[in-house]
Structures are given as C-alpha cells and as structure tokens.
C-alpha cells in the first residue's frame, strides 16, 4: 500500500502532466491571426498584389460562423456579404497555416491565359486570396464537437466575380 505522501506526489505529477498537455494544445489567438495574415500576404506579394490588413469585423463574422459549424463541421458557406474560404480537416491537428496552404495549392489549377480553372478542378480559394480589390481579412478556426477542425476566412471586399481577372497586373 502506498503512503499518503507517495499518493500525493503521484497525483501532483499526473496533474502537472495534464496541465502541460492543456497548455500545449492551446493556440495563442494573436499568433494564429499573424499566421493567417502573414501567409495570405506572402501569396499576395508573390502575385504582385497589395497586402491585406486584419479586420476585427471580418474576424467576428468568421468566429460567429465557425461557432455555428462546431456541431457538424459541415462545409457549408455562410452566404454572407464577404468573400469566404472554408477548410475542414479530420482531427484536431490542423493549423491556420494548413488551411491557407491547401487553398493556395489550387494556384496550379488556375489558367491565367483563359482566366479559368482547369476542367474539373477548383481554384477559387486561391483566386479569392489574391483578388486585386480585396483589402481586409478575418479568420477563425474551431475544433468541432466530433474532434475535427473547421476553418473559415472572410475577405472584404469580396472577389471571384465571373469573367473578371483576379490580378491588378495581369500578364499572359
């Protein structure tokens, strides 16, 4: 039988370990905002577009919508007044950067010559990121009730108008 002192030490070690796990799972909201914004702006710089600024109104909109999706994690657009990119990832390991990188990978399906996506492929997430008139960004990432990750970014003014070219400095 263990002594009360050894039981107390064991309990302290277990609780300390759980506390460290809880801290390591916590994401700093300011660092996450910076990650969203920095990655978007790296892509925009590469495309020759002006950088975006973080917008609290867009962040609030994104946060409110992400909270609504927590129950089912479904990839359903909000149909709001802003441009919007959605991301779903199975499990809770997906970061802000993972979502942005998935959207940016679509650049390979965008054909500048025709201003269209390759047949059967998506590229609208990428073109929203680089849209010439977009100036502001706000994003949110939540863990859904099933343990998966839902991420949304909202853009103002929105982009992706049919027939319009996403870039200011269009080159064939």
Short mmCIF file of N, CA and C in Angstrom, two decimals, residues 22-172:
data_model
loop_
_atom_site.label_atom_id
_atom_site.label_comp_id
_atom_site.label_asym_id
_atom_site.label_seq_id
_atom_site.Cartn_x
_atom_site.Cartn_y
_atom_site.Cartn_z
N UNK A 22 -2.59 20.50 -21.59
CA UNK A 22 -3.60 21.53 -21.86
C UNK A 22 -2.96 22.79 -22.42
N UNK A 23 -1.82 23.17 -21.88
CA UNK A 23 -1.13 24.38 -22.37
C UNK A 23 -0.64 24.16 -23.80
N UNK A 24 -0.10 22.98 -24.10
CA UNK A 24 0.45 22.74 -25.43
C UNK A 24 -0.64 22.68 -26.48
N UNK A 25 -1.88 22.34 -26.11
CA UNK A 25 -2.99 22.31 -27.06
C UNK A 25 -3.59 23.69 -27.28
N UNK A 26 -3.27 24.64 -26.44
CA UNK A 26 -3.81 25.99 -26.55
C UNK A 26 -3.07 26.75 -27.64
N UNK A 27 -3.84 27.42 -28.48
CA UNK A 27 -3.25 28.23 -29.55
C UNK A 27 -3.41 29.69 -29.17
N UNK A 28 -2.32 30.42 -29.24
CA UNK A 28 -2.34 31.85 -28.97
C UNK A 28 -3.12 32.55 -30.08
N UNK A 29 -4.25 33.21 -29.76
CA UNK A 29 -5.07 33.84 -30.80
C UNK A 29 -4.30 34.88 -31.63
N UNK A 30 -3.43 35.64 -31.00
CA UNK A 30 -2.67 36.65 -31.74
C UNK A 30 -1.68 36.00 -32.70
N UNK A 31 -1.06 34.92 -32.26
CA UNK A 31 -0.12 34.20 -33.13
C UNK A 31 -0.88 33.57 -34.31
N UNK A 32 -2.07 33.07 -34.05
CA UNK A 32 -2.87 32.47 -35.13
C UNK A 32 -3.30 33.53 -36.14
N UNK A 33 -3.74 34.70 -35.67
CA UNK A 33 -4.08 35.80 -36.58
C UNK A 33 -2.88 36.16 -37.45
N UNK A 34 -1.72 36.25 -36.83
CA UNK A 34 -0.49 36.59 -37.56
C UNK A 34 -0.19 35.53 -38.61
N UNK A 35 -0.37 34.27 -38.26
CA UNK A 35 -0.12 33.19 -39.20
C UNK A 35 -1.06 33.29 -40.41
N UNK A 36 -2.35 33.48 -40.15
CA UNK A 36 -3.31 33.66 -41.25
C UNK A 36 -2.88 34.82 -42.15
N UNK A 37 -2.63 35.96 -41.53
CA UNK A 37 -2.33 37.18 -42.29
C UNK A 37 -1.00 37.08 -43.03
N UNK A 38 0.03 36.61 -42.36
CA UNK A 38 1.35 36.52 -42.99
C UNK A 38 1.33 35.59 -44.20
N UNK A 39 0.67 34.46 -44.08
CA UNK A 39 0.64 33.52 -45.21
C UNK A 39 -0.15 34.09 -46.38
N UNK A 40 -1.28 34.72 -46.09
CA UNK A 40 -2.05 35.37 -47.16
C UNK A 40 -1.18 36.42 -47.86
N UNK A 41 -0.49 37.22 -47.08
CA UNK A 41 0.29 38.31 -47.67
C UNK A 41 1.53 37.81 -48.42
N UNK A 42 2.09 36.70 -48.02
CA UNK A 42 3.19 36.12 -48.79
C UNK A 42 2.71 35.73 -50.19
N UNK A 43 1.53 35.13 -50.25
CA UNK A 43 0.96 34.71 -51.53
C UNK A 43 0.63 35.94 -52.37
N UNK A 44 0.03 36.94 -51.75
CA UNK A 44 -0.33 38.16 -52.47
C UNK A 44 0.93 38.87 -52.99
N UNK A 45 1.97 38.91 -52.20
CA UNK A 45 3.21 39.55 -52.64
C UNK A 45 3.76 38.80 -53.86
N UNK A 46 3.75 37.50 -53.81
CA UNK A 46 4.23 36.69 -54.93
C UNK A 46 3.40 36.96 -56.19
N UNK A 47 2.11 37.25 -56.02
CA UNK A 47 1.22 37.52 -57.15
C UNK A 47 1.26 38.99 -57.58
N UNK A 48 2.01 39.82 -56.84
CA UNK A 48 2.12 41.24 -57.18
C UNK A 48 0.96 42.08 -56.68
N UNK A 49 0.26 41.58 -55.67
CA UNK A 49 -0.89 42.30 -55.11
C UNK A 49 -0.53 42.92 -53.76
N UNK A 50 -1.28 43.98 -53.40
CA UNK A 50 -1.06 44.67 -52.13
C UNK A 50 -1.39 43.76 -50.96
N UNK A 51 -0.73 43.98 -49.82
CA UNK A 51 -1.02 43.16 -48.63
C UNK A 51 -2.40 43.45 -48.05
N UNK A 52 -2.93 42.46 -47.36
CA UNK A 52 -4.19 42.61 -46.64
C UNK A 52 -3.91 43.11 -45.24
N UNK A 53 -4.92 43.69 -44.61
CA UNK A 53 -4.86 44.03 -43.19
C UNK A 53 -5.91 43.20 -42.45
N UNK A 54 -5.63 42.93 -41.17
CA UNK A 54 -6.57 42.17 -40.35
C UNK A 54 -7.75 43.07 -39.99
N UNK A 55 -8.94 42.53 -40.07
CA UNK A 55 -10.15 43.30 -39.81
C UNK A 55 -10.96 42.61 -38.70
N UNK A 56 -11.19 43.31 -37.61
CA UNK A 56 -11.91 42.74 -36.46
C UNK A 56 -13.35 42.37 -36.81
N UNK A 57 -14.01 43.15 -37.66
CA UNK A 57 -15.38 42.84 -38.07
C UNK A 57 -15.42 41.51 -38.85
N UNK A 58 -14.47 41.33 -39.76
CA UNK A 58 -14.41 40.08 -40.51
C UNK A 58 -14.05 38.91 -39.59
N UNK A 59 -13.18 39.15 -38.63
CA UNK A 59 -12.83 38.10 -37.67
C UNK A 59 -14.06 37.70 -36.85
N UNK A 60 -14.82 38.68 -36.39
CA UNK A 60 -16.03 38.38 -35.62
C UNK A 60 -17.03 37.60 -36.45
N UNK A 61 -17.21 38.01 -37.70
CA UNK A 61 -18.11 37.30 -38.61
C UNK A 61 -17.64 35.85 -38.77
N UNK A 62 -16.34 35.67 -39.03
CA UNK A 62 -15.79 34.33 -39.20
C UNK A 62 -15.94 33.51 -37.92
N UNK A 63 -15.65 34.11 -36.77
CA UNK A 63 -15.76 33.40 -35.49
C UNK A 63 -17.20 32.97 -35.23
N UNK A 64 -18.15 33.87 -35.45
CA UNK A 64 -19.56 33.53 -35.22
C UNK A 64 -20.00 32.38 -36.13
N UNK A 65 -19.56 32.42 -37.39
CA UNK A 65 -19.96 31.36 -38.31
C UNK A 65 -19.26 30.04 -37.95
N UNK A 66 -18.00 30.09 -37.59
CA UNK A 66 -17.28 28.88 -37.20
C UNK A 66 -17.94 28.23 -35.99
N UNK A 67 -18.38 29.05 -35.04
CA UNK A 67 -19.06 28.51 -33.85
C UNK A 67 -20.35 27.80 -34.25
N UNK A 68 -21.06 28.30 -35.26
CA UNK A 68 -22.28 27.64 -35.74
C UNK A 68 -21.97 26.29 -36.37
N UNK A 69 -20.78 26.15 -36.94
CA UNK A 69 -20.40 24.91 -37.63
C UNK A 69 -19.80 23.89 -36.67
N UNK A 70 -19.54 24.25 -35.42
CA UNK A 70 -18.91 23.34 -34.47
C UNK A 70 -19.70 22.05 -34.28
N UNK A 71 -21.02 22.13 -34.34
CA UNK A 71 -21.85 20.95 -34.10
C UNK A 71 -21.76 19.89 -35.17
N UNK A 72 -21.51 20.30 -36.42
CA UNK A 72 -21.48 19.32 -37.51
C UNK A 72 -20.23 19.39 -38.38
N UNK A 73 -19.50 20.49 -38.32
CA UNK A 73 -18.26 20.66 -39.08
C UNK A 73 -18.50 20.57 -40.59
N UNK A 74 -19.74 20.80 -41.02
CA UNK A 74 -20.07 20.71 -42.45
C UNK A 74 -19.50 21.89 -43.23
N UNK A 75 -19.07 21.59 -44.44
CA UNK A 75 -18.51 22.60 -45.34
C UNK A 75 -19.65 23.30 -46.08
N UNK A 76 -20.33 24.16 -45.36
CA UNK A 76 -21.45 24.92 -45.91
C UNK A 76 -21.09 26.39 -45.81
N UNK A 77 -21.16 27.10 -46.94
CA UNK A 77 -20.83 28.52 -46.93
C UNK A 77 -21.90 29.32 -46.18
N UNK A 78 -21.47 30.43 -45.59
CA UNK A 78 -22.37 31.29 -44.82
C UNK A 78 -23.30 32.09 -45.72
N UNK A 79 -22.91 32.26 -46.98
CA UNK A 79 -23.67 33.09 -47.94
C UNK A 79 -23.81 34.52 -47.45
N UNK A 80 -22.79 35.00 -46.77
CA UNK A 80 -22.79 36.37 -46.26
C UNK A 80 -22.27 37.35 -47.30
N UNK A 81 -22.05 38.58 -46.88
CA UNK A 81 -21.67 39.65 -47.81
C UNK A 81 -20.17 39.70 -48.14
N UNK A 82 -19.39 38.78 -47.61
CA UNK A 82 -17.94 38.81 -47.78
C UNK A 82 -17.48 37.65 -48.65
N UNK A 83 -16.26 37.75 -49.17
CA UNK A 83 -15.64 36.59 -49.78
C UNK A 83 -15.35 35.59 -48.68
N UNK A 84 -15.30 34.30 -49.02
CA UNK A 84 -15.16 33.29 -47.97
C UNK A 84 -14.45 32.05 -48.48
N UNK A 85 -13.49 31.57 -47.72
CA UNK A 85 -12.85 30.28 -47.94
C UNK A 85 -13.10 29.41 -46.73
N UNK A 86 -13.44 28.14 -46.96
CA UNK A 86 -13.68 27.18 -45.89
C UNK A 86 -12.68 26.03 -45.99
N UNK A 87 -12.38 25.46 -44.83
CA UNK A 87 -11.48 24.31 -44.76
C UNK A 87 -12.01 23.37 -43.69
N UNK A 88 -11.95 22.07 -43.97
CA UNK A 88 -12.25 21.04 -42.99
C UNK A 88 -11.09 20.07 -42.97
N UNK A 89 -10.68 19.67 -41.78
CA UNK A 89 -9.64 18.66 -41.63
C UNK A 89 -10.05 17.65 -40.58
N UNK A 90 -9.89 16.37 -40.87
CA UNK A 90 -10.19 15.32 -39.91
C UNK A 90 -9.19 15.34 -38.77
N UNK A 91 -9.67 15.44 -37.56
CA UNK A 91 -8.81 15.52 -36.39
C UNK A 91 -8.55 16.96 -35.98
N UNK A 92 -7.81 17.14 -34.89
CA UNK A 92 -7.60 18.48 -34.35
C UNK A 92 -6.21 19.04 -34.57
N UNK A 93 -5.42 18.40 -35.42
CA UNK A 93 -4.03 18.83 -35.61
C UNK A 93 -3.87 19.91 -36.66
N UNK A 94 -4.92 20.30 -37.35
CA UNK A 94 -4.83 21.24 -38.46
C UNK A 94 -4.67 22.67 -37.96
N UNK A 95 -3.67 23.37 -38.51
CA UNK A 95 -3.37 24.74 -38.10
C UNK A 95 -3.95 25.74 -39.09
N UNK A 96 -3.86 27.00 -38.74
CA UNK A 96 -4.24 28.08 -39.66
C UNK A 96 -3.43 27.96 -40.95
N UNK A 97 -2.16 27.71 -40.81
CA UNK A 97 -1.28 27.58 -41.97
C UNK A 97 -1.66 26.42 -42.87
N UNK A 98 -2.11 25.32 -42.29
CA UNK A 98 -2.53 24.18 -43.10
C UNK A 98 -3.69 24.56 -44.01
N UNK A 99 -4.66 25.28 -43.47
CA UNK A 99 -5.82 25.69 -44.27
C UNK A 99 -5.39 26.60 -45.42
N UNK A 100 -4.60 27.62 -45.11
CA UNK A 100 -4.17 28.57 -46.15
C UNK A 100 -3.36 27.84 -47.22
N UNK A 101 -2.47 26.96 -46.81
CA UNK A 101 -1.65 26.23 -47.77
C UNK A 101 -2.51 25.36 -48.70
N UNK A 102 -3.56 24.75 -48.17
CA UNK A 102 -4.46 23.96 -49.02
C UNK A 102 -5.13 24.84 -50.06
N UNK A 103 -5.57 26.02 -49.66
CA UNK A 103 -6.21 26.92 -50.61
C UNK A 103 -5.21 27.38 -51.68
N UNK A 104 -4.01 27.70 -51.25
CA UNK A 104 -3.00 28.22 -52.17
C UNK A 104 -2.57 27.16 -53.18
N UNK A 105 -2.60 25.90 -52.80
CA UNK A 105 -2.21 24.83 -53.73
C UNK A 105 -3.06 24.83 -54.99
N UNK A 106 -4.22 25.43 -54.92
CA UNK A 106 -5.09 25.49 -56.10
C UNK A 106 -4.51 26.36 -57.21
N UNK A 107 -3.47 27.14 -56.93
CA UNK A 107 -2.90 28.01 -57.95
C UNK A 107 -2.49 27.20 -59.19
N UNK A 108 -2.12 25.97 -59.00
CA UNK A 108 -1.69 25.15 -60.13
C UNK A 108 -2.83 24.81 -61.08
N UNK A 109 -4.07 24.99 -60.63
CA UNK A 109 -5.23 24.71 -61.48
C UNK A 109 -5.80 25.97 -62.15
N UNK A 110 -5.21 27.13 -61.81
CA UNK A 110 -5.68 28.38 -62.41
C UNK A 110 -4.90 28.66 -63.68
N UNK A 111 -5.61 28.88 -64.77
CA UNK A 111 -5.00 29.18 -66.06
C UNK A 111 -5.15 30.67 -66.32
N UNK A 112 -4.05 31.40 -66.23
CA UNK A 112 -4.09 32.85 -66.46
C UNK A 112 -4.52 33.18 -67.89
N UNK A 113 -4.15 32.35 -68.83
CA UNK A 113 -4.47 32.61 -70.22
C UNK A 113 -5.97 32.62 -70.50
N UNK A 114 -6.68 31.71 -69.84
CA UNK A 114 -8.13 31.63 -70.05
C UNK A 114 -8.91 32.26 -68.90
N UNK A 115 -8.20 32.62 -67.81
CA UNK A 115 -8.83 33.14 -66.60
C UNK A 115 -9.87 32.16 -66.07
N UNK A 116 -9.51 30.88 -66.08
CA UNK A 116 -10.43 29.84 -65.61
C UNK A 116 -9.65 28.75 -64.89
N UNK A 117 -10.40 27.97 -64.12
CA UNK A 117 -9.82 26.78 -63.51
C UNK A 117 -9.75 25.68 -64.57
N UNK A 118 -8.80 24.79 -64.42
CA UNK A 118 -8.76 23.63 -65.29
C UNK A 118 -10.06 22.86 -65.13
N UNK A 119 -10.56 22.25 -66.19
CA UNK A 119 -11.82 21.49 -66.09
C UNK A 119 -11.78 20.46 -64.97
N UNK A 120 -12.81 20.46 -64.16
CA UNK A 120 -12.92 19.51 -63.06
C UNK A 120 -12.10 19.84 -61.83
N UNK A 121 -11.43 20.98 -61.82
CA UNK A 121 -10.56 21.37 -60.69
C UNK A 121 -11.09 22.65 -60.04
N UNK A 122 -10.67 22.86 -58.80
CA UNK A 122 -11.05 24.08 -58.08
C UNK A 122 -9.84 25.01 -58.02
N UNK A 123 -10.12 26.31 -58.16
CA UNK A 123 -9.06 27.30 -57.97
C UNK A 123 -9.59 28.58 -57.34
N UNK A 124 -10.87 28.61 -57.00
CA UNK A 124 -11.50 29.81 -56.46
C UNK A 124 -11.01 30.22 -55.08
N UNK A 125 -10.52 29.27 -54.29
CA UNK A 125 -9.95 29.64 -52.99
C UNK A 125 -8.69 30.47 -53.21
N UNK A 126 -7.87 30.00 -54.15
CA UNK A 126 -6.64 30.72 -54.47
C UNK A 126 -6.95 32.11 -55.03
N UNK A 127 -7.87 32.19 -56.00
CA UNK A 127 -8.14 33.49 -56.61
C UNK A 127 -8.76 34.46 -55.62
N UNK A 128 -9.51 33.95 -54.61
CA UNK A 128 -10.02 34.86 -53.57
C UNK A 128 -8.87 35.43 -52.76
N UNK A 129 -7.88 34.62 -52.45
CA UNK A 129 -6.73 35.10 -51.68
C UNK A 129 -6.00 36.23 -52.40
N UNK A 130 -5.84 36.12 -53.72
CA UNK A 130 -5.06 37.11 -54.47
C UNK A 130 -5.93 38.17 -55.14
N UNK A 131 -7.25 38.16 -54.89
CA UNK A 131 -8.15 39.07 -55.59
C UNK A 131 -7.69 40.51 -55.43
N UNK A 132 -7.58 41.20 -56.53
CA UNK A 132 -6.97 42.54 -56.60
C UNK A 132 -7.64 43.58 -55.71
N UNK A 133 -8.95 43.53 -55.56
CA UNK A 133 -9.67 44.56 -54.80
C UNK A 133 -9.81 44.24 -53.32
N UNK A 134 -9.47 43.03 -52.92
CA UNK A 134 -9.60 42.65 -51.52
C UNK A 134 -8.52 43.36 -50.70
N UNK A 135 -8.95 43.92 -49.57
CA UNK A 135 -8.04 44.68 -48.71
C UNK A 135 -7.96 44.14 -47.28
N UNK A 136 -9.01 43.42 -46.86
CA UNK A 136 -9.12 43.04 -45.45
C UNK A 136 -9.38 41.54 -45.30
N UNK A 137 -8.95 41.01 -44.16
CA UNK A 137 -9.06 39.60 -43.86
C UNK A 137 -9.47 39.41 -42.40
N UNK A 138 -10.28 38.40 -42.17
CA UNK A 138 -10.61 37.95 -40.81
C UNK A 138 -10.91 36.46 -40.86
N UNK A 139 -10.33 35.70 -39.95
CA UNK A 139 -10.44 34.24 -39.99
C UNK A 139 -10.74 33.68 -38.61
N UNK A 140 -11.20 32.44 -38.59
CA UNK A 140 -11.42 31.72 -37.33
C UNK A 140 -11.23 30.23 -37.58
N UNK A 141 -10.74 29.55 -36.56
CA UNK A 141 -10.54 28.10 -36.61
C UNK A 141 -11.11 27.52 -35.31
N UNK A 142 -11.92 26.46 -35.44
CA UNK A 142 -12.51 25.83 -34.25
C UNK A 142 -12.35 24.32 -34.33
N UNK A 143 -12.37 23.71 -33.16
CA UNK A 143 -12.45 22.25 -33.11
C UNK A 143 -13.92 21.91 -32.98
N UNK A 144 -14.39 21.07 -33.88
CA UNK A 144 -15.79 20.68 -33.89
C UNK A 144 -16.07 19.64 -32.80
N UNK A 145 -17.34 19.45 -32.52
CA UNK A 145 -17.74 18.51 -31.49
C UNK A 145 -17.23 17.10 -31.76
N UNK A 146 -17.05 16.74 -33.03
CA UNK A 146 -16.57 15.40 -33.39
C UNK A 146 -15.04 15.30 -33.36
N UNK A 147 -14.35 16.40 -33.00
CA UNK A 147 -12.90 16.40 -32.91
C UNK A 147 -12.20 16.90 -34.16
N UNK A 148 -12.95 17.14 -35.23
CA UNK A 148 -12.35 17.64 -36.47
C UNK A 148 -12.14 19.15 -36.39
N UNK A 149 -11.52 19.72 -37.42
CA UNK A 149 -11.19 21.14 -37.45
C UNK A 149 -11.94 21.84 -38.58
N UNK A 150 -12.54 22.97 -38.26
CA UNK A 150 -13.23 23.81 -39.25
C UNK A 150 -12.57 25.18 -39.24
N UNK A 151 -12.23 25.67 -40.43
CA UNK A 151 -11.58 26.97 -40.56
C UNK A 151 -12.32 27.77 -41.61
N UNK A 152 -12.52 29.05 -41.33
CA UNK A 152 -13.10 29.96 -42.32
C UNK A 152 -12.32 31.26 -42.33
N UNK A 153 -12.11 31.79 -43.52
CA UNK A 153 -11.54 33.13 -43.69
C UNK A 153 -12.52 33.94 -44.52
N UNK A 154 -12.69 35.19 -44.12
CA UNK A 154 -13.58 36.11 -44.83
C UNK A 154 -12.77 37.28 -45.36
N UNK A 155 -13.19 37.77 -46.53
CA UNK A 155 -12.44 38.75 -47.29
C UNK A 155 -13.32 39.94 -47.65
N UNK A 156 -12.78 41.15 -47.48
CA UNK A 156 -13.52 42.34 -47.85
C UNK A 156 -12.62 43.31 -48.60
N UNK A 157 -13.12 43.88 -49.63
CA UNK A 157 -14.29 43.46 -50.40
C UNK A 157 -14.08 42.07 -50.98
N UNK A 158 -15.21 41.36 -51.28
CA UNK A 158 -15.10 40.02 -51.82
C UNK A 158 -14.52 40.03 -53.24
N UNK A 159 -14.23 38.86 -53.74
CA UNK A 159 -13.71 38.72 -55.10
C UNK A 159 -14.42 37.61 -55.83
N UNK A 160 -13.72 37.06 -56.81
CA UNK A 160 -14.23 35.95 -57.62
C UNK A 160 -15.49 36.30 -58.39
N UNK A 161 -15.45 37.44 -59.07
CA UNK A 161 -16.57 37.80 -59.94
C UNK A 161 -16.36 37.14 -61.30
N UNK A 162 -17.37 36.42 -61.79
CA UNK A 162 -17.22 35.71 -63.07
C UNK A 162 -16.77 36.64 -64.20
N UNK A 163 -15.78 36.16 -64.94
CA UNK A 163 -15.27 36.90 -66.08
C UNK A 163 -14.23 37.96 -65.75
N UNK A 164 -14.07 38.29 -64.47
CA UNK A 164 -13.07 39.29 -64.08
C UNK A 164 -11.75 38.61 -63.73
N UNK A 165 -10.68 39.30 -64.02
CA UNK A 165 -9.33 38.80 -63.75
C UNK A 165 -8.97 39.15 -62.30
N UNK A 166 -8.42 38.20 -61.55
CA UNK A 166 -8.14 38.46 -60.13
C UNK A 166 -7.00 39.44 -59.88
N UNK A 167 -6.12 39.63 -60.86
CA UNK A 167 -4.89 40.38 -60.62
C UNK A 167 -4.96 41.81 -61.15
N UNK A 168 -4.31 42.74 -60.45
CA UNK A 168 -4.14 44.11 -60.94
C UNK A 168 -3.20 44.15 -62.12
N UNK A 169 -2.13 43.41 -62.01
CA UNK A 169 -1.06 43.44 -63.01
C UNK A 169 -1.08 42.14 -63.78
N UNK A 170 -2.07 42.00 -64.65
CA UNK A 170 -2.26 40.77 -65.38
C UNK A 170 -1.21 40.63 -66.49
N UNK A 171 -0.56 39.48 -66.51
CA UNK A 171 0.42 39.20 -67.56
C UNK A 171 0.11 37.82 -68.12
N UNK A 172 0.13 37.71 -69.44
CA UNK A 172 -0.08 36.39 -70.08
C UNK A 172 1.16 35.56 -69.92
#
